[in-house]
Short mmCIF file of C-alpha atoms in Angstrom, two decimals:
data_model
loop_
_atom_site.label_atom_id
_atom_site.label_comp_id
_atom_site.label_asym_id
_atom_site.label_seq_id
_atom_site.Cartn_x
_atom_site.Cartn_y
_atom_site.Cartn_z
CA UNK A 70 2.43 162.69 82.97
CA UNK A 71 1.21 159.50 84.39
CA UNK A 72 3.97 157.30 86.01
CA UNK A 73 3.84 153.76 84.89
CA UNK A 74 3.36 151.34 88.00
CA UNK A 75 6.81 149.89 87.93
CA UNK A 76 8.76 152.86 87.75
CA UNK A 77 7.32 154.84 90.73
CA UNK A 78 9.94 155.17 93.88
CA UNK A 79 9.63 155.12 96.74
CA UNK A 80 11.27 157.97 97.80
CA UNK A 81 10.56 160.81 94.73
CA UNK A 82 7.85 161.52 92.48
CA UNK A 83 9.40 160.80 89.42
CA UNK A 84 11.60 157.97 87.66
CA UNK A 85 15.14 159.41 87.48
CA UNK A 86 16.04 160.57 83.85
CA UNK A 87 19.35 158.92 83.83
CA UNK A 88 18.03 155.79 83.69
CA UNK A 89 16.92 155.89 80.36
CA UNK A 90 21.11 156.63 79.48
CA UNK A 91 21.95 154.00 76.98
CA UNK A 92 25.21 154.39 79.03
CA UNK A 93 24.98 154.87 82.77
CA UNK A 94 27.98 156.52 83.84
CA UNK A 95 28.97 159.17 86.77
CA UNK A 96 28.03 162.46 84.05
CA UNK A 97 24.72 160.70 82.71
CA UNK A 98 23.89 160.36 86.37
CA UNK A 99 24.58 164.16 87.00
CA UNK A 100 23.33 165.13 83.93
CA UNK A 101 19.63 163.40 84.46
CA UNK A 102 19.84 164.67 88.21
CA UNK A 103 20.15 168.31 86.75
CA UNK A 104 16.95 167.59 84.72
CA UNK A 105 14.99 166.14 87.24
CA UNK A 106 15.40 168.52 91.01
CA UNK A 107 13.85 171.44 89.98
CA UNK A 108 17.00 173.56 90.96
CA UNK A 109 16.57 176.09 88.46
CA UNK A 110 19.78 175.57 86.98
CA UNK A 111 21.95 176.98 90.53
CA UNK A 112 22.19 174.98 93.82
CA UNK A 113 18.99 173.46 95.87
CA UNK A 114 18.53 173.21 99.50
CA UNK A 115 15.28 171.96 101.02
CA UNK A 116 13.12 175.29 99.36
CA UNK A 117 15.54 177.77 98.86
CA UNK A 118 17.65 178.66 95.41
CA UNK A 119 21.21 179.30 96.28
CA UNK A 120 23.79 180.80 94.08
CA UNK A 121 27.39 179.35 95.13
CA UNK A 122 29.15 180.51 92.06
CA UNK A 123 31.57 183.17 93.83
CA UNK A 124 31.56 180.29 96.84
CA UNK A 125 33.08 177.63 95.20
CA UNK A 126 36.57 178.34 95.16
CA UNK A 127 36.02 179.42 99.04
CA UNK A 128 34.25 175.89 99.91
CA UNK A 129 36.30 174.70 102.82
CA UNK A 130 35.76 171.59 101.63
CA UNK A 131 37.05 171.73 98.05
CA UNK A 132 35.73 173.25 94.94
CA UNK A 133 34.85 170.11 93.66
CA UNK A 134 31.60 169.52 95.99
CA UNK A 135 30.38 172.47 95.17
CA UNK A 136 31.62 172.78 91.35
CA UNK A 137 29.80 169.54 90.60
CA UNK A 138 26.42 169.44 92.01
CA UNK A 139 25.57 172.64 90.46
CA UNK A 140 21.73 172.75 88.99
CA UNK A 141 20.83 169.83 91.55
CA UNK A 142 19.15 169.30 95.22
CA UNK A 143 22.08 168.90 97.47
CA UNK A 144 19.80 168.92 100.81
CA UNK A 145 20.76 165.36 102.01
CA UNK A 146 24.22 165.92 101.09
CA UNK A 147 24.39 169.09 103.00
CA UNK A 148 23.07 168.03 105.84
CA UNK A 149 24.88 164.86 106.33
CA UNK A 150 28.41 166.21 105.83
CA UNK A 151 27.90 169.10 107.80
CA UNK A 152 28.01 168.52 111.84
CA UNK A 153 28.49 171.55 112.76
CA UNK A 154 25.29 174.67 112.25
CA UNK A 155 28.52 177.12 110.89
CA UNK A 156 27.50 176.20 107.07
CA UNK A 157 23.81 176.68 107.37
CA UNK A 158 24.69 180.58 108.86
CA UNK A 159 27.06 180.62 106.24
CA UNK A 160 25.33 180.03 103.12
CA UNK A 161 22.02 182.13 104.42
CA UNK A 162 24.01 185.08 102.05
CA UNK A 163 23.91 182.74 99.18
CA UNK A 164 20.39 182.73 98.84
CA UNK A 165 18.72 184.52 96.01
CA UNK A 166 14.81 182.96 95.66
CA UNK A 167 12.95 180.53 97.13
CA UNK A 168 12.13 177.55 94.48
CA UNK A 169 9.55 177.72 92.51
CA UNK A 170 7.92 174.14 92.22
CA UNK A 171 8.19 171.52 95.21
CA UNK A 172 11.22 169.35 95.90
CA UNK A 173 10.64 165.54 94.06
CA UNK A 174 12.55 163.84 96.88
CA UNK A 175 9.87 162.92 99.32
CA UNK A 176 12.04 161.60 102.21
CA UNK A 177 12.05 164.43 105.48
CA UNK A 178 14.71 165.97 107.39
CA UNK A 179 12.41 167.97 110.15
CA UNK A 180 13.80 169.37 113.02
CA UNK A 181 12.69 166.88 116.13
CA UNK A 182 13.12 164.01 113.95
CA UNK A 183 15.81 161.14 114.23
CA UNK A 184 18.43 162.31 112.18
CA UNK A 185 18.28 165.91 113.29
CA UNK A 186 18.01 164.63 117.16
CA UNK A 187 20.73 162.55 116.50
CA UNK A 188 22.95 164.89 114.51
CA UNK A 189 22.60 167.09 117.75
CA UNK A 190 23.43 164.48 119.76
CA UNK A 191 26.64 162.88 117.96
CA UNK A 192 27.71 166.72 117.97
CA UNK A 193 27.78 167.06 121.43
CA UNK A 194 29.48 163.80 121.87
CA UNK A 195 32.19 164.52 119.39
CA UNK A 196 33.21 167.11 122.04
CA UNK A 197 34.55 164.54 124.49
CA UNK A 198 35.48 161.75 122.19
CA UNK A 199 39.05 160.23 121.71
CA UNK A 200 40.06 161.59 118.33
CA UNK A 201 43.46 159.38 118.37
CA UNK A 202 42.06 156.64 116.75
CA UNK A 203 42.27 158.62 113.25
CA UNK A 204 45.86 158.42 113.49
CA UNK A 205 45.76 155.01 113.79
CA UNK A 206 43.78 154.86 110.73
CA UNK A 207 46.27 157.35 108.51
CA UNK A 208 48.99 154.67 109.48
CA UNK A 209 46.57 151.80 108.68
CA UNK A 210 46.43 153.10 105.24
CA UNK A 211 50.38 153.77 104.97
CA UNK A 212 50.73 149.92 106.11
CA UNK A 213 48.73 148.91 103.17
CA UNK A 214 50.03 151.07 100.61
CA UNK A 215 53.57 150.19 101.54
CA UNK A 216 52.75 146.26 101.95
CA UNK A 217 50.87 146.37 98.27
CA UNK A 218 54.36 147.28 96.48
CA UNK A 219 56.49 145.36 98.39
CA UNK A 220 54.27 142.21 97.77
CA UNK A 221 53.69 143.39 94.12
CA UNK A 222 57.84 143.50 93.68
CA UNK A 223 58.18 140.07 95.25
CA UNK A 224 56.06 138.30 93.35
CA UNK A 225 57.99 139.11 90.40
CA UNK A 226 61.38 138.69 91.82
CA UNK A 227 60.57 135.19 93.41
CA UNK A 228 57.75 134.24 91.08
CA UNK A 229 55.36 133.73 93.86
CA UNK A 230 51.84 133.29 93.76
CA UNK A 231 51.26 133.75 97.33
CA UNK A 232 53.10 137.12 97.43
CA UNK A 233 50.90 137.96 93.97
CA UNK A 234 47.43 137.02 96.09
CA UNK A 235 48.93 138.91 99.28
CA UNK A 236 49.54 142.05 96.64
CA UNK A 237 46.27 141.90 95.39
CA UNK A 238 44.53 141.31 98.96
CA UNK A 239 46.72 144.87 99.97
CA UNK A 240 45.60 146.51 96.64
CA UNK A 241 42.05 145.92 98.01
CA UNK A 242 41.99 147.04 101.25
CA UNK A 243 44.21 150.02 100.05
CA UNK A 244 40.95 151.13 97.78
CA UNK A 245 38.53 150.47 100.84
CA UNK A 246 40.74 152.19 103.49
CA UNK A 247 41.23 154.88 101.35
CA UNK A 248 36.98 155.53 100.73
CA UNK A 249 37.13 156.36 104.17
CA UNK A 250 39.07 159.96 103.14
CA UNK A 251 37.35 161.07 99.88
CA UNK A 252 34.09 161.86 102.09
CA UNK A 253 36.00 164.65 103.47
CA UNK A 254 37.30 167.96 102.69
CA UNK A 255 40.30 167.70 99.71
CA UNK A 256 43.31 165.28 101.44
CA UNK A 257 46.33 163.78 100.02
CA UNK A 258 45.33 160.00 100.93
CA UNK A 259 42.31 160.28 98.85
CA UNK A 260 44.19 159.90 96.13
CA UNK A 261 45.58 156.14 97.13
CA UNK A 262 41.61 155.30 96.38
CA UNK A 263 42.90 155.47 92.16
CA UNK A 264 45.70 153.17 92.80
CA UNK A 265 42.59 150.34 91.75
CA UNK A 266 42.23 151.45 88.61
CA UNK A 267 38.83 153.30 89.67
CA UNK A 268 38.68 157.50 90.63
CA UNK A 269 37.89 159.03 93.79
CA UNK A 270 36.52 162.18 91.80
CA UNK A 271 33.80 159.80 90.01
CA UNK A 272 33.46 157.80 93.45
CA UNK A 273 32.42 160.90 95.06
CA UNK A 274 29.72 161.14 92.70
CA UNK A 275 28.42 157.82 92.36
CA UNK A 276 29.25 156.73 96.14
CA UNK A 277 29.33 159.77 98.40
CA UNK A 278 26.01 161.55 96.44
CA UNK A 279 24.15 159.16 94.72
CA UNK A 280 24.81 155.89 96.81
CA UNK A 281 25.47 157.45 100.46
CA UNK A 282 22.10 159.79 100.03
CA UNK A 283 19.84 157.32 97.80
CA UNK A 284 21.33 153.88 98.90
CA UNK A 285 18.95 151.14 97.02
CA UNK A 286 16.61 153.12 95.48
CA UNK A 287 16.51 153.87 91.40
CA UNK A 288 18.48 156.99 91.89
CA UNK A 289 21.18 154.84 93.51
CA UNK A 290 24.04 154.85 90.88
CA UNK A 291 26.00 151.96 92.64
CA UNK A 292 22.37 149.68 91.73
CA UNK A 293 22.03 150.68 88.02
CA UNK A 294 26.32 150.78 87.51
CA UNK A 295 25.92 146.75 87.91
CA UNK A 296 22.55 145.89 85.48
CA UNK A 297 22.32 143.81 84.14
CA UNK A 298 25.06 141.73 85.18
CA UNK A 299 23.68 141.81 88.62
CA UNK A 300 20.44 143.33 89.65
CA UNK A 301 18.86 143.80 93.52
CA UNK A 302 16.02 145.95 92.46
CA UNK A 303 12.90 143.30 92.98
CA UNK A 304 11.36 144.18 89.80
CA UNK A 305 10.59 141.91 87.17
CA UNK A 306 10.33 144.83 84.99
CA UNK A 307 14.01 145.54 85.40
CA UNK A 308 14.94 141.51 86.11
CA UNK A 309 14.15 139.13 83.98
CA UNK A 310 13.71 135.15 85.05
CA UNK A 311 16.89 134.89 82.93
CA UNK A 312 19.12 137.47 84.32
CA UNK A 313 17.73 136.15 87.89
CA UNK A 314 19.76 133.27 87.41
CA UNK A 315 22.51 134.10 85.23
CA UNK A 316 23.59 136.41 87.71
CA UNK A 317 25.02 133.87 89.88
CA UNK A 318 26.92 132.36 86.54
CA UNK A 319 27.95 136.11 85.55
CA UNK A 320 28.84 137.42 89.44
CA UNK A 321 32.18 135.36 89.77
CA UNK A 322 33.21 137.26 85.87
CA UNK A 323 31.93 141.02 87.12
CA UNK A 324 33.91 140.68 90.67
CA UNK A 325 37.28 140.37 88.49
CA UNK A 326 36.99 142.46 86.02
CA UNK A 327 34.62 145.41 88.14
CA UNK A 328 37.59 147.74 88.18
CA UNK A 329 38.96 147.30 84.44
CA UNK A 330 34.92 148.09 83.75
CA UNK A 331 35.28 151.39 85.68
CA UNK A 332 38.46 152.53 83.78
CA UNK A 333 37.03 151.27 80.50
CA UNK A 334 33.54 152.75 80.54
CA UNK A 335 35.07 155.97 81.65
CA UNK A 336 37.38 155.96 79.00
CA UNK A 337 34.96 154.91 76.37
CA UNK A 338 32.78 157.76 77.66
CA UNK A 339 35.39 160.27 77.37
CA UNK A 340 36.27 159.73 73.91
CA UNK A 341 32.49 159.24 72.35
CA UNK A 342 30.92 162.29 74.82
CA UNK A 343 32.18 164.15 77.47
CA UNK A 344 35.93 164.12 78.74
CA UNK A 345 35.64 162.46 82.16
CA UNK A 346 39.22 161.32 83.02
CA UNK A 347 41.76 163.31 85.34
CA UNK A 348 45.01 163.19 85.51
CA UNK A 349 45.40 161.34 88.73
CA UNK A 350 43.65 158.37 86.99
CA UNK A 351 47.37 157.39 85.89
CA UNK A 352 48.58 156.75 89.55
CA UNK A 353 47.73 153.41 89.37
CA UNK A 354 50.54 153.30 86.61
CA UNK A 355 52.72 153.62 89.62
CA UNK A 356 51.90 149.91 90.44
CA UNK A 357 53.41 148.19 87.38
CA UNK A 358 56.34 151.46 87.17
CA UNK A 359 57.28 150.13 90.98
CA UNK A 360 57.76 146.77 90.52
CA UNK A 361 59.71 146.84 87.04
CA UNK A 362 61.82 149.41 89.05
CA UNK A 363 62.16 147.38 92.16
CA UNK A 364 63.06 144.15 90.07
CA UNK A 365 66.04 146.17 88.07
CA UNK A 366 63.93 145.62 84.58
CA UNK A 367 65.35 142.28 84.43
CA UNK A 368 62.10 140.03 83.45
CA UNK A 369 61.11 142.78 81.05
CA UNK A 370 58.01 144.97 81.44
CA UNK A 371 55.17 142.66 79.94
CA UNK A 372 55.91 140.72 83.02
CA UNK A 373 55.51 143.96 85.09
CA UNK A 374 52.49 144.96 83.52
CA UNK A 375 50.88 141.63 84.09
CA UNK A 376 51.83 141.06 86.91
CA UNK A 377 49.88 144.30 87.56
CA UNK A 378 46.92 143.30 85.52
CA UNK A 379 46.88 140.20 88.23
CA UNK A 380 46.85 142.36 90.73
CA UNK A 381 44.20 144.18 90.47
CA UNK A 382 42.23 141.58 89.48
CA UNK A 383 42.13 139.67 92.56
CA UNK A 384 41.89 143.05 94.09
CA UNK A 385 38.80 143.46 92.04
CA UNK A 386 37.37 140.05 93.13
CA UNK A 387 38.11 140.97 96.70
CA UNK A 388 37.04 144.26 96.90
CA UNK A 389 33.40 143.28 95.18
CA UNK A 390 33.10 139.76 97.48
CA UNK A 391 33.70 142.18 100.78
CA UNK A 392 32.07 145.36 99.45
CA UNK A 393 28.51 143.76 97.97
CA UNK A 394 28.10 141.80 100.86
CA UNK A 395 29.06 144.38 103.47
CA UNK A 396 25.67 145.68 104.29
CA UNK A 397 22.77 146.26 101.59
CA UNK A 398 21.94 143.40 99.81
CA UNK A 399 19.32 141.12 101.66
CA UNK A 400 15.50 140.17 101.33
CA UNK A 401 15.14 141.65 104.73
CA UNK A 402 16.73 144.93 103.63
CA UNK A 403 14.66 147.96 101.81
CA UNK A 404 14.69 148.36 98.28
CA UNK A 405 13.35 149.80 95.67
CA UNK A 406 9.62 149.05 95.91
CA UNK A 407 9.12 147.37 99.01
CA UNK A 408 7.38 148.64 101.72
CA UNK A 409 7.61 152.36 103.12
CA UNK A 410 8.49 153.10 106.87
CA UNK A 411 5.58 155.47 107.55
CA UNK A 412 8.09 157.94 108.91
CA UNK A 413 9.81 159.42 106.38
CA UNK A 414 13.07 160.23 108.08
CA UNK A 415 15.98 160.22 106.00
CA UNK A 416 17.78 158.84 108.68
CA UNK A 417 15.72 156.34 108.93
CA UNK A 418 15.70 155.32 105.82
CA UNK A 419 19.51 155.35 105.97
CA UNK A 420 19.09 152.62 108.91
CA UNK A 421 16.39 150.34 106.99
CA UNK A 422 18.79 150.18 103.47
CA UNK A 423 21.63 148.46 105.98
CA UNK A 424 22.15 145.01 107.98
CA UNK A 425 25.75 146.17 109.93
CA UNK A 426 28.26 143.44 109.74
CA UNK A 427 28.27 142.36 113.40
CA UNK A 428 31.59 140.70 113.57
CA UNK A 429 33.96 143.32 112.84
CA UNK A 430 33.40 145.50 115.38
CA UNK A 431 36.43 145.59 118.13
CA UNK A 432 38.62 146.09 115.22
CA UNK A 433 39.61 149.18 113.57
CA UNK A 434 41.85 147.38 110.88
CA UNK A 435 38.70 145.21 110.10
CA UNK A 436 35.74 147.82 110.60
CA UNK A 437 38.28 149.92 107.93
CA UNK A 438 38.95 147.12 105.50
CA UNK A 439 35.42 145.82 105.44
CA UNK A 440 33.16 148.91 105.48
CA UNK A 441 32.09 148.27 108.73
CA UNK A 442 30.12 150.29 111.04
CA UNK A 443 28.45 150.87 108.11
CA UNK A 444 25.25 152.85 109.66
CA UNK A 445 27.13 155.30 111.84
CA UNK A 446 29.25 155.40 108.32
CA UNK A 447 25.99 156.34 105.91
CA UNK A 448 24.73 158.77 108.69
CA UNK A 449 28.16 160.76 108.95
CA UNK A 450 30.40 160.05 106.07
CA UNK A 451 32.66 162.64 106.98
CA UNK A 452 33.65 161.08 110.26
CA UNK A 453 36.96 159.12 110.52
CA UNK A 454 35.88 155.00 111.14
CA UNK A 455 38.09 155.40 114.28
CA UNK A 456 35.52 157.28 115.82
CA UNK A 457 32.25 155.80 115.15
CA UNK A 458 32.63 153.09 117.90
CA UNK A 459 31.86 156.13 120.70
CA UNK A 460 28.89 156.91 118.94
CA UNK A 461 27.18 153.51 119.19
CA UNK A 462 25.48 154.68 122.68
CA UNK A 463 23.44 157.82 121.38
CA UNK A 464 22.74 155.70 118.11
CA UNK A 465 21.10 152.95 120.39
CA UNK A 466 19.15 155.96 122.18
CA UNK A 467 17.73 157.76 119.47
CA UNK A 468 16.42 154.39 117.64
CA UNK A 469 14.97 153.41 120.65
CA UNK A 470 13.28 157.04 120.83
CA UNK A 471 12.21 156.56 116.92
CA UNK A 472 11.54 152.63 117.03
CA UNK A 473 14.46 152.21 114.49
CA UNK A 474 16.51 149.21 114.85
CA UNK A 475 19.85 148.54 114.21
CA UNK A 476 20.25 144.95 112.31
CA UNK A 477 23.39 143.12 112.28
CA UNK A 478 24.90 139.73 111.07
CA UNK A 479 28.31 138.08 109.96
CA UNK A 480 29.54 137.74 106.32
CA UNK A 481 28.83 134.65 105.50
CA UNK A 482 24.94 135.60 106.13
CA UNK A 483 25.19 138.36 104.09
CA UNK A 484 26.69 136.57 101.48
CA UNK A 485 23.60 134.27 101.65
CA UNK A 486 21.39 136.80 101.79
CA UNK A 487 23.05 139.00 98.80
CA UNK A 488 22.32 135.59 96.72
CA UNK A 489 18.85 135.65 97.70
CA UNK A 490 18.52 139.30 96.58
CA UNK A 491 19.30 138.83 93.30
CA UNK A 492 16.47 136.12 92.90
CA UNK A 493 13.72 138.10 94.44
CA UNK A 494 11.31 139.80 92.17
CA UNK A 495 8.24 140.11 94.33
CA UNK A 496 8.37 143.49 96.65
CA UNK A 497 8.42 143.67 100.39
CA UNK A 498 4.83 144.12 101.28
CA UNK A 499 6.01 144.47 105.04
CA UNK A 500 7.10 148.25 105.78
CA UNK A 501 10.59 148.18 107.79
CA UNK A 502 9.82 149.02 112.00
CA UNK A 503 5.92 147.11 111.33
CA UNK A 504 6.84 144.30 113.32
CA UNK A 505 6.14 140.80 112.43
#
């Protein structure tokens, strides 16, 4: 079948299926990627068929990586949240054919090349680093949670606006602090990630393996989740001159009400297709329950509950200003059909999809509450922020090695430059590490 011009990637051979979803949602996502990676219906790594069925309850890292990426191509996945060469040996038993038609992802993972040099080399460096800094970022998170209900509460009993903005601000960073958990193996603070309204279960789908793997590119959920309120693919086939410009009318609207659309679309999904609610979805329920509670019920619950509503909406608005202008968005920055790095490196392309946010680093409580370190972040999501910082000198030596470079500016910039992506249509003809 003969790929129309527009809809070839840059890193596959084929358009991804969910795409044509008249609702794009976590399952459509999972659903098209089971149609499209030729994993015969079991688990795909790199060539090989693996059959995890008696493995899943046994994952070490929860049954729910395993349980739902069956029928797809995990290779990125697997090989970016496992440091250590344990899983590979473990999963050889697992392995019952090799595939039978050629992976569609087109990106490379070969042994000598930067990621797999520098996997080696952040392993061997995670032997001698610090690792107190991730206790510092378990009470970060406490802090926050703490602060949001005690701000939340006050703003009721003293009818303050300032304590209602502080609540919100603490609802926000809550949410981001609490991303930095649901990369990992099952934990207890993964679960303050829900008290926004949005799921860590459907985050780890549409962040941790469509987002963290394909970051700007069609099969990038966190792109598509947006259109066509907001659009960064330069495609005039996807962006029309109207939406172009409209999106900087419609962008103040989608940053307030971002996490009532995640909770809404979910729940519309669930009741017209597929159940895809949980029953930790109702934690943020705790929020309103807290403060009615903590105010002895005496301004009734409507005031609670919009109070609440308030809440999370300047959480919302805060969590979308820091989040979609924390590192991807720029007319310098790779997306979908610009320019190809000749090298192939997934890695790489990792590096080329991201602009760091210079001016948080020195600060944990920043570098957690702003995605920051974002990079060292896509390359090893299940590393603790705390202890990126150490890894900064083998990243510098391996994109030296690989003439990668590591781009960085402050948020204002980004902001600008976030703008700017949403007007460009015309693809970058210049492929990223080409020089001027």
């Amino acid at each position: 079948m003969v790929i129309e011009e527009w809809k070839k990637s840059g890193i596959a051979t084929k358009f991804p299926t969910y795409r044509n979803s008249p609702l794009i949602t976590t399952h459509s996502w999972q659903k098209g990627k089971r149609e499209d990676d030729r994993a015969e219906g079991l688990w795909r790594i790199y060539d090989g068929i693996y059959d995890f069925t008696e493995f899943i309850d046994k994952h070490p890292g929860g049954a729910f990586w395993i349980r739902e990426t069956k029928g797809t191509d995990i290779t990125e996945a697997f090989e970016a949240h496992h440091l250590t060469s344990t899983p590979e040996k473990m999963i050889a038993k697992y392995k019952v054919r090799d595939a039978a038609e050629p992976r569609i992802y087109t990106l490379t993972l070969e042994e000598g090349g930067f990621y797999k040099t520098l996997k080696e080399r952040v392993r061997e460096k995670l032997k001698t680093v610090d690792k107190s800094p991730k206790r510092k970022s378990d009470l970060i998170q406490f802090g926050l949670i703490v602060a949001l209900y005690i701000f939340g509460i006050a703003s009721v009993k003293f009818n303050s606006l300032l304590a209602l903005i502080l609540a919100g601000v603490s609802l926000c960073w809550t949410v981001i602090v609490s991303h930095n958990y649901f990369h990992r193996r099952d934990n207890f603070q993964m679960y303050a990630f829900n008290l926004g309204m949005m799921n860590f279960a459907a985050w780890r789908v549409s962040h941790a393996l469509s987002h963290h793997i394909y970051p700007n590119s069609y099969f990038d959920l966190e792109l598509s989740m947006f259109e066509p309120l907001l659009c960064w693919v330069p495609n005039p086939h996807i962006k029309s001159k109207i939406m172009r410009y409209v999106s900087w009318v419609t962008e103040p609207v989608a940053y307030a009400l971002a996490f009532f659309i995640q909770i809404g679309t979910r729940i519309f999904y669930s009741l017209r297709h597929t159940n895809i609610l949980y029953w930790h979805d109702l934690l943020s329920l705790s929020i309103p329950a807290a403060i009615y509670l903590g105010t002895g019920g005496s301004l009734g619950l409507w005031v609670c509950v919009r109070t609440w509503l308030a809440m999370t909406s300047i959480a919302s608005f805060s969590f979308c200003v820091i989040g979609l202008n924390a590192a991807h968005h720029d007319p310098e920055i790779y997306h979908e059909g610009d320019a190809n790095r000749e090298d192939r490196d997934w890695g790489l392309f990792q590096v080329d999809t991201i602009i760091d946010r210079g001016d948080l680093k020195g600060s944990q409580f920043l570098v957690l509450t702003h995605f920051g370190d974002h990079v060292l972040h896509h390359l090893f999501p299940t590393l603790d922020h705390g202890l990126l910082p150490a890894l900064y000198p083998v990243l510098y030596e391996t994109l030296d090695e690989f003439k990668g470079h590591l781009r960085e500016c402050n948020h204002i910039e980004h902001m600008i430059g976030q703008h700017k992506q949403l007007l460009r249509i015309e693809p970058n003809p210049r492929a990223p590490g080409a020089g001027k």
